[in-house]
Tab-separated table of C-alpha atoms in Angstrom:
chain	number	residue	atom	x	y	z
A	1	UNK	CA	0.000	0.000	0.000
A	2	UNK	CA	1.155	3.327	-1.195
A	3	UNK	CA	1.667	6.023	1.595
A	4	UNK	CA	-1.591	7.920	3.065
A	5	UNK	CA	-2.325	11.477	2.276
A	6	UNK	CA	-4.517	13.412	4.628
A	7	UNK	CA	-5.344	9.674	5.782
A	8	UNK	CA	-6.633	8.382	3.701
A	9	UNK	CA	-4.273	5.403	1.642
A	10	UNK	CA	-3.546	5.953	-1.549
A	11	UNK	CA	-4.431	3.705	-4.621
A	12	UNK	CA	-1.416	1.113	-5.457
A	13	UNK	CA	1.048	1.791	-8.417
A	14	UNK	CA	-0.539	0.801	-11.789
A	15	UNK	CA	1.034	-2.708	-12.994
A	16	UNK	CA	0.738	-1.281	-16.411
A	17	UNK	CA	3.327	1.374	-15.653
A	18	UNK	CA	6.361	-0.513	-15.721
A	19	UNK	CA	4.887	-2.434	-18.766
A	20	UNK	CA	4.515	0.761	-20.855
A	21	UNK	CA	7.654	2.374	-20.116
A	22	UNK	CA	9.343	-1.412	-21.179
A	23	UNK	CA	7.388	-1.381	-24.458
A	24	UNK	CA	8.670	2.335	-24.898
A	25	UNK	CA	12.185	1.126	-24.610
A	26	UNK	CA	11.829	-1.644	-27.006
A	27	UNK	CA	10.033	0.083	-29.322
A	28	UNK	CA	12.784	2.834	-29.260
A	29	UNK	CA	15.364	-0.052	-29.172
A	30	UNK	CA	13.683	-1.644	-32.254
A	31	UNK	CA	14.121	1.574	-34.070
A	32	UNK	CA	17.353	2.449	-33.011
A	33	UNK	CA	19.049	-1.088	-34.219
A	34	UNK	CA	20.924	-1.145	-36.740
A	35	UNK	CA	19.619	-2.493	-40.265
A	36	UNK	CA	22.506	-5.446	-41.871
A	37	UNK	CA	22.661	-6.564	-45.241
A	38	UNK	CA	23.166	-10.669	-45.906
A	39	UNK	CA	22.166	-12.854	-48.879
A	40	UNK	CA	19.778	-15.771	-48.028
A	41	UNK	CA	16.552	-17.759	-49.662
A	42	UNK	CA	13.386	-16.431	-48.187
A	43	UNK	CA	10.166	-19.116	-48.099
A	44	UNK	CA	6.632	-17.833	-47.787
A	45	UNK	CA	4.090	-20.245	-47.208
A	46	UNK	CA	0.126	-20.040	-46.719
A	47	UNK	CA	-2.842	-22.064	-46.285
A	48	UNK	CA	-5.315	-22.256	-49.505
A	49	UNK	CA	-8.691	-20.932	-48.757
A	50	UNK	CA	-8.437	-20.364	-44.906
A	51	UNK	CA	-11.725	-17.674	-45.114
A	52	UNK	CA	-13.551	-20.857	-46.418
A	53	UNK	CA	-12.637	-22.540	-43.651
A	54	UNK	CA	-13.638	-20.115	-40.849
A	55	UNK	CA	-17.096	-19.678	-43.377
A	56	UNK	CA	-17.827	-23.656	-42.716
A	57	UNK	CA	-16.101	-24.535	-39.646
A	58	UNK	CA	-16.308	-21.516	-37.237
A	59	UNK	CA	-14.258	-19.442	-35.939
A	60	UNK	CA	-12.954	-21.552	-33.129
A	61	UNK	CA	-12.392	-25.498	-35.103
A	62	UNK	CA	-10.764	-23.168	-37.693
A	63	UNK	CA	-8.542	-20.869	-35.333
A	64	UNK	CA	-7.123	-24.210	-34.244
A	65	UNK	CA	-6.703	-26.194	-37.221
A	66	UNK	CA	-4.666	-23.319	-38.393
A	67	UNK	CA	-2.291	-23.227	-35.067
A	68	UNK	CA	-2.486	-26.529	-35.497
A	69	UNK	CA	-0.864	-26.596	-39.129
A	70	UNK	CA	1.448	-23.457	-38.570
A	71	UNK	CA	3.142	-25.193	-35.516
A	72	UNK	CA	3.476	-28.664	-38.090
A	73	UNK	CA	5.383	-25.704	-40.933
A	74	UNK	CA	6.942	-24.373	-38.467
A	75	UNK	CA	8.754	-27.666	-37.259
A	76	UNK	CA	8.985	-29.072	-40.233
A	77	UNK	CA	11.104	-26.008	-41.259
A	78	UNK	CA	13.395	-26.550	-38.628
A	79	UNK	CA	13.832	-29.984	-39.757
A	80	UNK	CA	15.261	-28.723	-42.649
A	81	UNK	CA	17.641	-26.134	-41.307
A	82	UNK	CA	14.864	-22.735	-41.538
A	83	UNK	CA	14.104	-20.251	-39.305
A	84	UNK	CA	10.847	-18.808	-38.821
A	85	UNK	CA	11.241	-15.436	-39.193
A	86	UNK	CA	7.293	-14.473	-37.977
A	87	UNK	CA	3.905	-15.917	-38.516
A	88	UNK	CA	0.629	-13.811	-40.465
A	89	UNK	CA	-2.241	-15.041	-39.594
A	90	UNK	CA	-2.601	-17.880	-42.341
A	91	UNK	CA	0.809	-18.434	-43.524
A	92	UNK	CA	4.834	-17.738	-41.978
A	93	UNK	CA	7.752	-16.377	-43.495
A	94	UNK	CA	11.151	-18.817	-43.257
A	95	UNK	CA	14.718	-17.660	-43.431
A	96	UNK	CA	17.144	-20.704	-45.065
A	97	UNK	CA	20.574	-20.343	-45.999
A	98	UNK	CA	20.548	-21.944	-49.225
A	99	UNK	CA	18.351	-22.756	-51.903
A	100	UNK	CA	18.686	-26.837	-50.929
A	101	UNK	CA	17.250	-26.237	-47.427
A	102	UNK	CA	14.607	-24.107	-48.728
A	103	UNK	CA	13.013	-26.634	-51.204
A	104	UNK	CA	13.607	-29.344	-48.983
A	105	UNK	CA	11.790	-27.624	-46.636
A	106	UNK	CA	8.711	-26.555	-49.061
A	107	UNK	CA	8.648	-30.094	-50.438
A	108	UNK	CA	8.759	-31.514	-46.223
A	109	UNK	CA	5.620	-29.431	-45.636
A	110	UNK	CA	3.543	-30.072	-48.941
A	111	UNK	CA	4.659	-33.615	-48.137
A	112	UNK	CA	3.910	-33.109	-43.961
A	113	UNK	CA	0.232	-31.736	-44.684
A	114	UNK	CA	-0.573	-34.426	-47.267
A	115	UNK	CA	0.038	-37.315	-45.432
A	116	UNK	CA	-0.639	-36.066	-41.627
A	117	UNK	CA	-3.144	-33.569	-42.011
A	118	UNK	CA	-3.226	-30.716	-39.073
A	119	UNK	CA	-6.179	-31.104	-36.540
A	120	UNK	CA	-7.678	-33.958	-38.514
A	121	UNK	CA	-8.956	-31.940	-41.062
A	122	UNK	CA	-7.850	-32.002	-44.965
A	123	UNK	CA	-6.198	-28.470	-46.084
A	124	UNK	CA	-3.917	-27.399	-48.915
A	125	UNK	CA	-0.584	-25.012	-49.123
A	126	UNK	CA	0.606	-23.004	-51.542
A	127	UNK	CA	4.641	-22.178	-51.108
A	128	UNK	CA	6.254	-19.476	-52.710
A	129	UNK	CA	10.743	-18.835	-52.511
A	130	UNK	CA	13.253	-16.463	-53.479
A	131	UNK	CA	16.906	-16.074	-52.991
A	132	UNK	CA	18.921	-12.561	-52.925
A	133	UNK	CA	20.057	-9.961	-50.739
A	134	UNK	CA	18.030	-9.399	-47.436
A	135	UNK	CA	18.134	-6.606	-44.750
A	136	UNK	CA	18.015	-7.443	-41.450
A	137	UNK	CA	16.206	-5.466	-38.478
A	138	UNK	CA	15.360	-5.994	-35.226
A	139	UNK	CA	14.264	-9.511	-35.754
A	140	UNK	CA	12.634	-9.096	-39.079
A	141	UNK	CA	13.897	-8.817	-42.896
A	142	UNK	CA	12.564	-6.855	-45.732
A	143	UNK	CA	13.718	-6.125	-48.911
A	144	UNK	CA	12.735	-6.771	-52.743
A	145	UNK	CA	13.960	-10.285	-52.299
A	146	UNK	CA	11.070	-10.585	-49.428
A	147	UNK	CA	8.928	-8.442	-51.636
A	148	UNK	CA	9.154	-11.164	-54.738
A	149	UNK	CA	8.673	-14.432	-52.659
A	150	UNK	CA	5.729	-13.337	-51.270
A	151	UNK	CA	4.776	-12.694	-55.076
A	152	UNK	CA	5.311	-15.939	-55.552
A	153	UNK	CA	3.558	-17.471	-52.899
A	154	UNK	CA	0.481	-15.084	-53.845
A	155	UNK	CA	0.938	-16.617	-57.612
A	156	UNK	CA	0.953	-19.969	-56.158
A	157	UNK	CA	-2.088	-22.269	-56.126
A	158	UNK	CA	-2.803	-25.012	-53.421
A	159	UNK	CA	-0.424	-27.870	-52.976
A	160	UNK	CA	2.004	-25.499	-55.166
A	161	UNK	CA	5.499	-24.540	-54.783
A	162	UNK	CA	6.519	-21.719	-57.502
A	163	UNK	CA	10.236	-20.677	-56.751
A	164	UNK	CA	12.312	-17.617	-58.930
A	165	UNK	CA	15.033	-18.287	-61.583
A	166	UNK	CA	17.729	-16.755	-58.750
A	167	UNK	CA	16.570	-19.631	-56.671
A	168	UNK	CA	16.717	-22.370	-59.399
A	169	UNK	CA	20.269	-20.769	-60.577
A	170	UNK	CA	21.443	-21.779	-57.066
A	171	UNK	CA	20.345	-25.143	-56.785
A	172	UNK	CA	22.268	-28.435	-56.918
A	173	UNK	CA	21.504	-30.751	-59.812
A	174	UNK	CA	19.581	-33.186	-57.644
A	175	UNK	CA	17.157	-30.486	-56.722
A	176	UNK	CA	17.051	-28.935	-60.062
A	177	UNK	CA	15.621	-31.832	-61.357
A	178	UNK	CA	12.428	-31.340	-59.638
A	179	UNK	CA	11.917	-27.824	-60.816
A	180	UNK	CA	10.332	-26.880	-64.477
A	181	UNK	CA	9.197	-23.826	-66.013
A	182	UNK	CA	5.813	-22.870	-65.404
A	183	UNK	CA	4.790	-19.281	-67.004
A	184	UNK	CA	6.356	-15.503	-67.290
A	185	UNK	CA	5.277	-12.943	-64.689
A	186	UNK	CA	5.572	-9.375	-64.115
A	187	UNK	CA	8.059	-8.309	-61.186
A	188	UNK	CA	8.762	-5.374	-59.143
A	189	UNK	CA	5.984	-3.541	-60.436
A	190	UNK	CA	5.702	-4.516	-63.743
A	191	UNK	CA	9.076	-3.530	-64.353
A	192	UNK	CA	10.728	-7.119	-65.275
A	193	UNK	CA	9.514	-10.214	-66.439
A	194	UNK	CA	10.774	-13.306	-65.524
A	195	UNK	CA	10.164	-17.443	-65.357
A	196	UNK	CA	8.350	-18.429	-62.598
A	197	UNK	CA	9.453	-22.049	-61.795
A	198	UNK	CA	7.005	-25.072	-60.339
A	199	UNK	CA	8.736	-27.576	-57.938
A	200	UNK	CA	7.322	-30.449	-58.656
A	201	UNK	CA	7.063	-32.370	-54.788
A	202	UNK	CA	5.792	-35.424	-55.923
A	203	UNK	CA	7.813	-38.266	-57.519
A	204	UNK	CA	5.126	-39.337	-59.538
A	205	UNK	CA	5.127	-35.712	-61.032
A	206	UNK	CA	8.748	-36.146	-62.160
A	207	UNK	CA	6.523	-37.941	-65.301
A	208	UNK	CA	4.631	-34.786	-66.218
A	209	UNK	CA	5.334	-33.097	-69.696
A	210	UNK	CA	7.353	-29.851	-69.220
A	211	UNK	CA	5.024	-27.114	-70.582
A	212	UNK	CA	6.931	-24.519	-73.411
A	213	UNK	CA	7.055	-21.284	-71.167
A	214	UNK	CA	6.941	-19.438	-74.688
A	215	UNK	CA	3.855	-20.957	-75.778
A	216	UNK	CA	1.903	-19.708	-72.527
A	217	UNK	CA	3.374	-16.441	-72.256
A	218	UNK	CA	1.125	-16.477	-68.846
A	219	UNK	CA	-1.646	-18.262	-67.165
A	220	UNK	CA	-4.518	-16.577	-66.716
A	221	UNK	CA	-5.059	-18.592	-63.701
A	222	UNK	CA	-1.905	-16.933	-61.973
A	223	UNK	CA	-2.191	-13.192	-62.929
A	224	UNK	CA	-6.064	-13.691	-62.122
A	225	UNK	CA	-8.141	-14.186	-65.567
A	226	UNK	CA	-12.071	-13.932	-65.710
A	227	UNK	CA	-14.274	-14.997	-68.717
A	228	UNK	CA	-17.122	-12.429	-69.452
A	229	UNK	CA	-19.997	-13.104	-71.061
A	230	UNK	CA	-23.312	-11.611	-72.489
A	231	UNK	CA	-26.565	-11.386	-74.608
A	232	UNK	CA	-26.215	-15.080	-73.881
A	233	UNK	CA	-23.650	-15.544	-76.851
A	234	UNK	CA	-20.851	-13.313	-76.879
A	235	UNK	CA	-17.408	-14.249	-74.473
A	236	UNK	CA	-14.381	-12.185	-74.048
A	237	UNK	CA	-11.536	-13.147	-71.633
A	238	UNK	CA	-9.390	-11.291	-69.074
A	239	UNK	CA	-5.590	-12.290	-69.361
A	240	UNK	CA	-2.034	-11.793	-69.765
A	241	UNK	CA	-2.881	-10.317	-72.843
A	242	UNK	CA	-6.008	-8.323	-72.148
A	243	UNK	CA	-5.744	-7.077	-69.077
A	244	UNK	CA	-8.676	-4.386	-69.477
A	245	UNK	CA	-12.229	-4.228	-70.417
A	246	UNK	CA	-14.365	-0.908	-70.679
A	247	UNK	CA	-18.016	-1.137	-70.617
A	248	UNK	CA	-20.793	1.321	-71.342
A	249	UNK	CA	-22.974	2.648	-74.094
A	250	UNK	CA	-20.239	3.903	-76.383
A	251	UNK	CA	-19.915	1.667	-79.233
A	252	UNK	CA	-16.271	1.863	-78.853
A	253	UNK	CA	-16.105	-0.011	-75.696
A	254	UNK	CA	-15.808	-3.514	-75.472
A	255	UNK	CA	-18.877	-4.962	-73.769
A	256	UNK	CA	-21.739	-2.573	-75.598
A	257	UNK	CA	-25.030	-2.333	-73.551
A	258	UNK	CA	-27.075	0.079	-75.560
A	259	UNK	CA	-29.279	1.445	-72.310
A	260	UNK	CA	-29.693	4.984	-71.557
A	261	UNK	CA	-29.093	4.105	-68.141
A	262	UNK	CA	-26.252	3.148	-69.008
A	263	UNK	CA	-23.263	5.730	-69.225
A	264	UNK	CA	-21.246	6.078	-72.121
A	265	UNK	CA	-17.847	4.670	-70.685
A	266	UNK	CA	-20.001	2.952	-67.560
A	267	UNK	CA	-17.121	1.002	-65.937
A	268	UNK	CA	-13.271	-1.031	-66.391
A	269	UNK	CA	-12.683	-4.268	-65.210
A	270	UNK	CA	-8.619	-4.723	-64.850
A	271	UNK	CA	-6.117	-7.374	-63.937
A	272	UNK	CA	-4.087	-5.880	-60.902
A	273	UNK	CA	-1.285	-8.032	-60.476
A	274	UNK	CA	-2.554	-11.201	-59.136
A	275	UNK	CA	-5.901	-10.152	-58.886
A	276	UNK	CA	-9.397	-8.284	-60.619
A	277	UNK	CA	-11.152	-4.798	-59.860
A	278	UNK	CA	-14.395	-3.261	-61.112
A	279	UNK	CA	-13.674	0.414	-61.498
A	280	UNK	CA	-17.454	2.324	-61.789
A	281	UNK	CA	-17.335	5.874	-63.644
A	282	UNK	CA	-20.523	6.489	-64.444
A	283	UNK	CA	-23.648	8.384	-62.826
A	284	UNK	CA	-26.088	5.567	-61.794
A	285	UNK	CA	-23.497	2.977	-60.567
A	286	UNK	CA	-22.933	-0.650	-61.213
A	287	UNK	CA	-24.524	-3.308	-59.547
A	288	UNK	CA	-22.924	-6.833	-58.768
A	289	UNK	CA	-24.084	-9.697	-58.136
A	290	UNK	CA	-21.816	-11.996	-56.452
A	291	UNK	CA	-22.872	-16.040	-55.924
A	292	UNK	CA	-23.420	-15.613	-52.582
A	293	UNK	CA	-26.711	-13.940	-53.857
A	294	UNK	CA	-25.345	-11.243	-52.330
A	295	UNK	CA	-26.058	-8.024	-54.339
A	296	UNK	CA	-23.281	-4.762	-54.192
A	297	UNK	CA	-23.988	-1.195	-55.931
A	298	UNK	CA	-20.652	0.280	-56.370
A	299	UNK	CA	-20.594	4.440	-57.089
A	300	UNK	CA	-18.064	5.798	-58.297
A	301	UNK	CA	-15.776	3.140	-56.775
A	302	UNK	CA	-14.130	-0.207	-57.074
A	303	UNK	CA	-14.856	-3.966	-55.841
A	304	UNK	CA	-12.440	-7.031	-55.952
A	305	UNK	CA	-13.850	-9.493	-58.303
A	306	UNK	CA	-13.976	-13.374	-57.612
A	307	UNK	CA	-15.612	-16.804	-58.360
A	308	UNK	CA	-18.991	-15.790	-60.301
A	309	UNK	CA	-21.572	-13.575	-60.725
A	310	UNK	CA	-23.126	-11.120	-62.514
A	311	UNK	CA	-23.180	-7.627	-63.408
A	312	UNK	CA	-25.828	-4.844	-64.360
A	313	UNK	CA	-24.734	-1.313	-65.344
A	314	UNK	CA	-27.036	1.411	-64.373
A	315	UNK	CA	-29.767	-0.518	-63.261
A	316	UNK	CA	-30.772	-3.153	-59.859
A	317	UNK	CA	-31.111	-6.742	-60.902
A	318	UNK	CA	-34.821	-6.130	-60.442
A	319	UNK	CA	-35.538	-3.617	-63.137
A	320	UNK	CA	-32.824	-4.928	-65.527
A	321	UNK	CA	-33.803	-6.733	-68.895
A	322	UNK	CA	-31.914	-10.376	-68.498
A	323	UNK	CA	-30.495	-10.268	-71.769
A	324	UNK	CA	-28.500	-6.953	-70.515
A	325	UNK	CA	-26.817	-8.779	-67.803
A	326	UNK	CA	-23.199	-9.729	-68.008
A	327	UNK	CA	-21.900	-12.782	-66.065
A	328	UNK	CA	-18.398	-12.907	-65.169
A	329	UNK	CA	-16.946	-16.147	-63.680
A	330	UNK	CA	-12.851	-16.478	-62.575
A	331	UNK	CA	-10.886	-18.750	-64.754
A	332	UNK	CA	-9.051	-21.185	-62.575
A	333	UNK	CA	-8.345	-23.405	-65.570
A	334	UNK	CA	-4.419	-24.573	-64.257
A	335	UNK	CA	-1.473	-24.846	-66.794
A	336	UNK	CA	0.025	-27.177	-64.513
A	337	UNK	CA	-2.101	-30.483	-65.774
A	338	UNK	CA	-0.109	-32.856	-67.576
């Protein structure tokens, strides 16, 4: 008990206090280290549809599953001569030394959640890995070479490990054996492109045909593609090589919907890097439909696109003709089949 004034005792020291003035230092401490410069393979990896799985499990089966399977990577990267450099939410990032370790370690944990998986319950993992220069902070690491592999894991699909030609360039003749080319992507900000490499974990996948990179310039699963299609008839695809689509009520644009509700450049639908955005510019708005039944009116705005729906410019569903009524559905077609 603190000394009394006038009597009466006064109220104990707040146990916070301390805490605080601790976080202060560290805080200050954090941003006072010093930054260092190494080289070293950086491995992203996260679990495939983890939203889906809090949708039909819960919040509390999936929280656990997903400790569950972070604590089984996070092991199995140690196995393998990794260190976990943190965790986010779904997925961790994992410092190796060499290119080796690192695909030893993405092939240990495709391999780990395969055949044992976490909490009982079936998931998938999509692993992405580059090597470079890295800087070094107060525990963490940044960089562009952190920057591209968790490019690639975004590119990556479930039970997927896409690696970077630096990584490939480094590994030993054993382990280049299990890597093929997959597709050309954009890096840095459009600024390069470059082979994207598949690591192929499976023996039995040692058989598959190795895909011309040349021929597939890009897959339209990987930079996010989307088929659109109207009047019932007509089809147009989002890709590597159309990566924009105006609509409206000019007849320039490329989806036409001759509607006086309809503006004359109405709205753009364009591949961001790995993903697709509805941009509305017109003066009634666009309304989307996703397959949820869920229905959005965007305004002057824009909305991430994915899986399938439909789309009405200018109008609600409910006073829209049918036959003005453009469906959109995302093309997960994979170039990876053999």
């Amino acid at each position: 008990m603190s000394k009394a004034k006038n009597g009466i005792p006064s109220a104990p020291p707040s146990p916070f206090e301390n805490t605080c003035e601790l976080g202060q230092a560290l805080t200050a401490a954090a941003r006072e280290a010093p930054v260092e410069s190494t080289a070293g393979v950086i491995l992203f990896v996260d679990v495939t549809g983890s939203t889906r799985l809090y949708a039909s499990l819960g919040d509390e089966q999936a929280h656990g599953i997903l400790d569950a399977c972070l604590r089984q990577l996070t092991d199995l990267a140690a196995k393998s001569g990794g260190r976990v450099v943190k965790t986010m939410g779904d997925g961790l990032m994992a410092l190796f030394e060499t290119a080796d370790a690192a695909l030893d370690g993405a092939m240990h944990m495709q391999l780990g959640v395969s055949a044992r998986p976490p909490g009982g319950y079936p998931i998938a993992i999509h692993v992405g890995i580059n090597q470079g220069p890295l800087l070094h902070k107060a525990g963490d690491v940044f960089g562009d070479t952190v920057n591209i592999g968790a490019y690639m894991c975004a590119l990556a699909l479930g039970e997927q490990i896409l690696v970077t030609e630096a990584v490939v360039r480094a590994l030993s003749p054993t382990m280049r054996a299990r890597v093929r080319q997959a597709f050309y992507a954009e890096i840095k900000g459009g600024e390069q492109e470059a082979i994207v490499y598949q690591v192929l974990w499976r023996d039995e996948a040692l058989e598959l045909t190795d895909p011309n990179p040349r021929r597939i310039p890009a897959s339209a699963v990987q930079i996010g593609g989307m088929i659109l299609s109207w009047f019932g008839m007509r089809e147009l695809s989002l890709n590597y090589r159309r990566r924009r689509v105006v609509l409206g009520r000019a007849p320039e644009c490329d989806v036409v919907v001759a509607d006086r509700a309809v503006s004359r450049t109405h709205a753009v639908i364009s591949v961001q890097r790995t993903q697709l955005y509805l941009a509305d510019q017109s003066i009634n708005g666009t309304y989307v439909r996703l397959s949820s039944g869920a229905e959005v009116h965007v305004s002057r705005g824009e909305l991430l696109l994915d899986g399938e729906g439909h789309i009405s410019l200018g109008r609600p569903f409910a006073d829209a003709p049918v036959e003005q009524l453009i469906a959109f559905k995302r093309d997960r077609r994979s170039m990876f089949r053999p």
